Amino acid sequence: MGAISNEMIWQAIKKLADQLQQTNGQVQQLGEQVQQTNEKVQQLGQQVQHLNSQVQQLNHQVQQTHVQVEQLTKQVQQTNEQLSQLSQQVFDMDKRLSDVANGQKILVEELFENKKEIKRIKTALNMY
């Protein structure tokens, strides 16, 4: 019975050794999976850093564009003010030209009246 007991113990030890080998294999596979997961996490971290860098660049570009828009807005306001001043100057010049044209019309009428008066006086003088 002692040999059978030893045989049984030997078989049990072999079974335990097999199970230990299987467990070691599973642990090794889990270790590889953890390593792969860590690599993926590192890759995702790098991608996040890259995306963060791109977002920062875009934010910088947006800020620059905002500054340019503000500058353009100021230029448009200045241009509008200049156009308003020019419009007022044109209006004033138009009014002055109208006044000049009216003055010329009055002068022409006066001249015409004067010529008529001169002709009447000449005619009257010729009579005498």
Coordinates of N, CA and C in Angstrom, one line a residue:
M1 N 0.8 -1.2 0.0 CA 0.0 0.0 0.0 C 0.9 1.3 0.0
G2 N 2.1 1.2 0.5 CA 3.0 2.3 0.5 C 3.3 2.7 -0.9
A3 N 3.5 1.8 -1.8 CA 3.9 2.1 -3.2 C 2.7 2.8 -3.9
I4 N 1.5 2.4 -3.6 CA 0.3 3.0 -4.2 C 0.2 4.4 -3.6
S5 N 0.4 4.6 -2.4 CA 0.3 5.9 -1.8 C 1.3 6.8 -2.5
N6 N 2.5 6.3 -2.6 CA 3.6 7.2 -3.3 C 3.2 7.5 -4.7
E7 N 2.6 6.5 -5.4 CA 2.2 6.7 -6.8 C 1.0 7.7 -6.8
M8 N 0.1 7.6 -5.9 CA -1.0 8.6 -5.8 C -0.4 10.0 -5.5
I9 N 0.5 10.0 -4.6 CA 1.1 11.3 -4.3 C 1.8 11.9 -5.5
W10 N 2.6 11.0 -6.2 CA 3.3 11.4 -7.4 C 2.3 11.9 -8.5
Q11 N 1.2 11.2 -8.7 CA 0.2 11.6 -9.7 C -0.4 13.0 -9.3
A12 N -0.6 13.2 -8.0 CA -1.2 14.4 -7.5 C -0.2 15.6 -7.7
I13 N 1.1 15.3 -7.5 CA 2.1 16.3 -7.7 C 2.2 16.6 -9.2
K14 N 2.1 15.6 -10.1 CA 2.1 15.9 -11.5 C 0.9 16.7 -11.9
K15 N -0.2 16.4 -11.3 CA -1.4 17.2 -11.7 C -1.2 18.6 -11.2
L16 N -0.7 18.8 -10.0 CA -0.5 20.1 -9.5 C 0.5 20.8 -10.3
A17 N 1.6 20.1 -10.8 CA 2.6 20.7 -11.6 C 2.0 21.2 -13.0
D18 N 1.1 20.3 -13.5 CA 0.4 20.7 -14.8 C -0.5 21.9 -14.6
Q19 N -1.2 21.9 -13.5 CA -2.1 23.0 -13.2 C -1.2 24.3 -13.0
L20 N -0.1 24.1 -12.3 CA 0.8 25.3 -12.1 C 1.3 25.8 -13.4
Q21 N 1.7 24.8 -14.3 CA 2.2 25.2 -15.6 C 1.1 26.0 -16.4
Q22 N -0.1 25.5 -16.3 CA -1.3 26.1 -17.0 C -1.5 27.5 -16.4
T23 N -1.4 27.6 -15.1 CA -1.6 28.9 -14.4 C -0.5 29.8 -14.8
N24 N 0.7 29.3 -14.9 CA 1.8 30.2 -15.3 C 1.6 30.7 -16.7
G25 N 1.1 29.8 -17.6 CA 0.8 30.2 -19.0 C -0.3 31.2 -19.0
Q26 N -1.3 31.1 -18.2 CA -2.4 32.1 -18.1 C -1.8 33.4 -17.6
V27 N -1.0 33.3 -16.5 CA -0.4 34.5 -16.0 C 0.4 35.2 -17.0
Q28 N 1.2 34.4 -17.8 CA 2.0 35.0 -18.8 C 1.2 35.7 -19.9
Q29 N 0.1 35.0 -20.3 CA -0.8 35.6 -21.3 C -1.4 36.9 -20.7
L30 N -1.9 36.9 -19.4 CA -2.4 38.1 -18.8 C -1.3 39.2 -18.8
G31 N -0.1 38.8 -18.5 CA 1.0 39.8 -18.5 C 1.2 40.4 -19.9
E32 N 1.1 39.6 -20.9 CA 1.2 40.1 -22.3 C 0.0 41.0 -22.6
Q33 N -1.2 40.6 -22.2 CA -2.3 41.5 -22.4 C -2.2 42.8 -21.7
V34 N -1.7 42.7 -20.4 CA -1.5 44.0 -19.7 C -0.5 44.9 -20.4
Q35 N 0.6 44.2 -20.9 CA 1.6 45.0 -21.6 C 1.0 45.6 -22.9
Q36 N 0.2 44.9 -23.6 CA -0.4 45.4 -24.8 C -1.4 46.5 -24.5
T37 N -2.1 46.3 -23.4 CA -3.0 47.4 -22.9 C -2.2 48.6 -22.5
N38 N -1.1 48.5 -21.8 CA -0.3 49.6 -21.5 C 0.2 50.3 -22.7
E39 N 0.6 49.6 -23.7 CA 1.1 50.2 -25.0 C 0.0 51.0 -25.6
K40 N -1.2 50.4 -25.6 CA -2.4 51.1 -26.2 C -2.7 52.4 -25.4
V41 N -2.6 52.3 -24.1 CA -2.8 53.5 -23.3 C -1.8 54.5 -23.6
Q42 N -0.5 54.1 -23.8 CA 0.6 55.1 -24.1 C 0.3 55.7 -25.5
Q43 N -0.1 54.9 -26.4 CA -0.4 55.4 -27.8 C -1.6 56.4 -27.6
L44 N -2.6 56.1 -26.9 CA -3.8 57.0 -26.7 C -3.3 58.3 -26.0
G45 N -2.4 58.1 -25.1 CA -1.9 59.3 -24.4 C -1.1 60.2 -25.4
Q46 N -0.3 59.6 -26.2 CA 0.4 60.4 -27.3 C -0.6 61.1 -28.2
Q47 N -1.7 60.3 -28.6 CA -2.7 60.9 -29.5 C -3.4 62.1 -28.8
V48 N -3.7 61.9 -27.5 CA -4.3 63.0 -26.8 C -3.4 64.2 -26.7
Q49 N -2.1 64.0 -26.5 CA -1.2 65.1 -26.4 C -1.1 65.8 -27.8
H50 N -1.1 65.0 -28.9 CA -1.0 65.6 -30.2 C -2.3 66.4 -30.5
L51 N -3.4 65.8 -30.1 CA -4.7 66.5 -30.3 C -4.7 67.8 -29.5
N52 N -4.2 67.7 -28.3 CA -4.1 68.9 -27.4 C -3.3 70.0 -28.0
S53 N -2.2 69.6 -28.6 CA -1.3 70.5 -29.3 C -2.0 71.2 -30.5
Q54 N -2.7 70.4 -31.2 CA -3.5 70.9 -32.4 C -4.6 71.9 -31.9
V55 N -5.2 71.6 -30.8 CA -6.3 72.5 -30.3 C -5.6 73.8 -29.8
Q56 N -4.5 73.7 -29.2 CA -3.8 74.9 -28.8 C -3.4 75.8 -30.0
Q57 N -2.9 75.1 -31.1 CA -2.6 75.9 -32.3 C -3.9 76.5 -32.9
L58 N -5.0 75.8 -32.9 CA -6.2 76.3 -33.4 C -6.7 77.5 -32.6
N59 N -6.6 77.4 -31.3 CA -6.9 78.5 -30.4 C -6.1 79.7 -30.7
H60 N -4.8 79.5 -30.9 CA -3.9 80.6 -31.2 C -4.3 81.3 -32.5
Q61 N -4.6 80.4 -33.5 CA -5.1 81.0 -34.8 C -6.4 81.7 -34.7
V62 N -7.3 81.2 -33.8 CA -8.6 81.9 -33.6 C -8.3 83.2 -32.9
Q63 N -7.4 83.3 -32.0 CA -7.1 84.6 -31.3 C -6.5 85.5 -32.3
Q64 N -5.6 85.1 -33.2 CA -5.0 85.9 -34.2 C -6.1 86.5 -35.2
T65 N -7.0 85.6 -35.6 CA -8.1 85.9 -36.5 C -9.0 87.0 -35.8
H66 N -9.3 86.8 -34.5 CA -10.1 87.7 -33.7 C -9.4 89.1 -33.7
V67 N -8.1 89.1 -33.5 CA -7.4 90.4 -33.5 C -7.5 91.1 -34.9
Q68 N -7.4 90.3 -35.9 CA -7.4 90.8 -37.3 C -8.9 91.3 -37.6
V69 N -9.9 90.6 -37.1 CA -11.2 91.1 -37.3 C -11.5 92.4 -36.6
E70 N -10.9 92.5 -35.4 CA -11.0 93.8 -34.7 C -10.4 94.9 -35.4
Q71 N -9.2 94.6 -36.0 CA -8.5 95.7 -36.8 C -9.3 96.0 -38.0
L72 N -9.8 95.0 -38.7 CA -10.6 95.3 -39.9 C -11.9 96.1 -39.5
T73 N -12.5 95.8 -38.4 CA -13.7 96.5 -37.9 C -13.3 98.0 -37.7
K74 N -12.2 98.2 -37.1 CA -11.7 99.6 -36.9 C -11.5 100.3 -38.2
Q75 N -10.9 99.6 -39.1 CA -10.6 100.2 -40.5 C -11.9 100.5 -41.2
V76 N -12.9 99.6 -41.1 CA -14.2 99.8 -41.7 C -14.9 101.1 -41.1
Q77 N -14.8 101.2 -39.7 CA -15.4 102.3 -39.1 C -14.7 103.6 -39.5
Q78 N -13.4 103.6 -39.6 CA -12.7 104.8 -40.1 C -13.1 105.1 -41.6
T79 N -13.2 104.1 -42.4 CA -13.6 104.3 -43.8 C -15.0 104.9 -43.8
N80 N -15.9 104.3 -43.0 CA -17.2 104.9 -43.0 C -17.3 106.3 -42.5
E81 N -16.4 106.7 -41.6 CA -16.4 108.1 -41.1 C -15.9 109.0 -42.3
Q82 N -14.8 108.5 -43.0 CA -14.3 109.2 -44.1 C -15.3 109.4 -45.2
L83 N -16.1 108.3 -45.5 CA -17.1 108.4 -46.5 C -18.2 109.4 -46.1
S84 N -18.5 109.4 -44.8 CA -19.5 110.3 -44.3 C -19.1 111.7 -44.5
Q85 N -17.8 112.0 -44.2 CA -17.2 113.3 -44.4 C -17.2 113.7 -45.8
L86 N -16.8 112.8 -46.7 CA -16.9 113.1 -48.1 C -18.3 113.3 -48.6
S87 N -19.2 112.6 -48.1 CA -20.6 112.8 -48.5 C -21.1 114.2 -48.1
Q88 N -20.7 114.6 -46.9 CA -21.0 115.9 -46.5 C -20.4 117.0 -47.3
Q89 N -19.1 116.8 -47.7 CA -18.4 117.7 -48.5 C -19.0 117.8 -49.9
V90 N -19.4 116.7 -50.5 CA -20.1 116.6 -51.8 C -21.4 117.4 -51.7
F91 N -22.2 117.2 -50.6 CA -23.4 117.9 -50.4 C -23.2 119.4 -50.3
D92 N -22.2 119.8 -49.5 CA -21.9 121.2 -49.4 C -21.5 121.8 -50.8
M93 N -20.6 121.0 -51.5 CA -20.2 121.5 -52.8 C -21.4 121.6 -53.8
D94 N -22.3 120.7 -53.7 CA -23.5 120.7 -54.6 C -24.4 121.9 -54.2
K95 N -24.5 122.2 -53.0 CA -25.3 123.4 -52.5 C -24.6 124.6 -53.1
R96 N -23.3 124.7 -52.9 CA -22.5 125.9 -53.4 C -22.7 126.0 -54.9
L97 N -22.6 124.9 -55.6 CA -22.7 124.9 -57.1 C -24.1 125.4 -57.5
S98 N -25.1 124.9 -56.7 CA -26.5 125.4 -57.0 C -26.6 126.9 -56.7
D99 N -26.0 127.3 -55.7 CA -26.0 128.8 -55.4 C -25.3 129.6 -56.5
V100 N -24.2 129.0 -57.0 CA -23.5 129.7 -58.1 C -24.3 129.7 -59.3
A101 N -25.0 128.6 -59.6 CA -25.8 128.5 -60.8 C -27.0 129.5 -60.7
N102 N -27.6 129.5 -59.5 CA -28.7 130.5 -59.3 C -28.2 131.9 -59.5
G103 N -27.0 132.2 -59.0 CA -26.4 133.5 -59.1 C -26.1 133.9 -60.6
Q104 N -25.6 132.9 -61.3 CA -25.4 133.1 -62.7 C -26.7 133.4 -63.5
K105 N -27.7 132.6 -63.1 CA -29.0 132.8 -63.7 C -29.5 134.3 -63.5
I106 N -29.3 134.7 -62.2 CA -29.7 136.1 -61.9 C -28.9 137.1 -62.7
L107 N -27.6 136.8 -62.8 CA -26.7 137.7 -63.5 C -27.1 137.8 -65.0
V108 N -27.4 136.6 -65.6 CA -27.8 136.6 -67.0 C -29.1 137.4 -67.2
E109 N -30.0 137.2 -66.3 CA -31.3 137.9 -66.4 C -31.1 139.4 -66.2
E110 N -30.2 139.8 -65.3 CA -29.9 141.2 -65.1 C -29.2 141.8 -66.4
L111 N -28.3 140.9 -66.9 CA -27.6 141.4 -68.1 C -28.6 141.6 -69.3
F112 N -29.5 140.6 -69.4 CA -30.5 140.7 -70.4 C -31.3 141.9 -70.2
E113 N -31.7 142.2 -69.0 CA -32.5 143.4 -68.7 C -31.7 144.7 -69.0
N114 N -30.4 144.6 -68.6 CA -29.5 145.8 -68.9 C -29.4 146.0 -70.4
K115 N -29.3 144.9 -71.1 CA -29.1 145.1 -72.6 C -30.4 145.7 -73.2
K116 N -31.5 145.2 -72.6 CA -32.8 145.7 -73.1 C -32.9 147.2 -72.8
E117 N -32.4 147.6 -71.6 CA -32.5 149.0 -71.1 C -31.6 149.8 -72.0
I118 N -30.4 149.3 -72.3 CA -29.4 150.0 -73.1 C -30.0 150.2 -74.5
K119 N -30.6 149.2 -75.0 CA -31.2 149.3 -76.4 C -32.3 150.3 -76.4
R120 N -33.1 150.3 -75.3 CA -34.2 151.3 -75.2 C -33.6 152.7 -75.2
I121 N -32.5 152.9 -74.4 CA -31.9 154.2 -74.2 C -31.3 154.6 -75.6
K122 N -30.6 153.7 -76.3 CA -30.0 154.0 -77.6 C -31.1 154.4 -78.5
T123 N -32.2 153.7 -78.5 CA -33.3 154.0 -79.4 C -33.9 155.4 -79.0
A124 N -34.0 155.7 -77.7 CA -34.5 157.0 -77.3 C -33.5 158.1 -77.7
L125 N -32.2 157.8 -77.6 CA -31.2 158.8 -78.0 C -31.2 159.1 -79.5
N126 N -31.4 158.0 -80.2 CA -31.4 158.1 -81.6 C -32.6 159.0 -82.1
M127 N -33.6 159.0 -81.3 CA -34.8 159.7 -81.7 C -34.5 161.2 -81.6
Y128 N -33.7 161.6 -80.7 CA -33.5 163.0 -80.5 C -32.5 163.5 -81.5

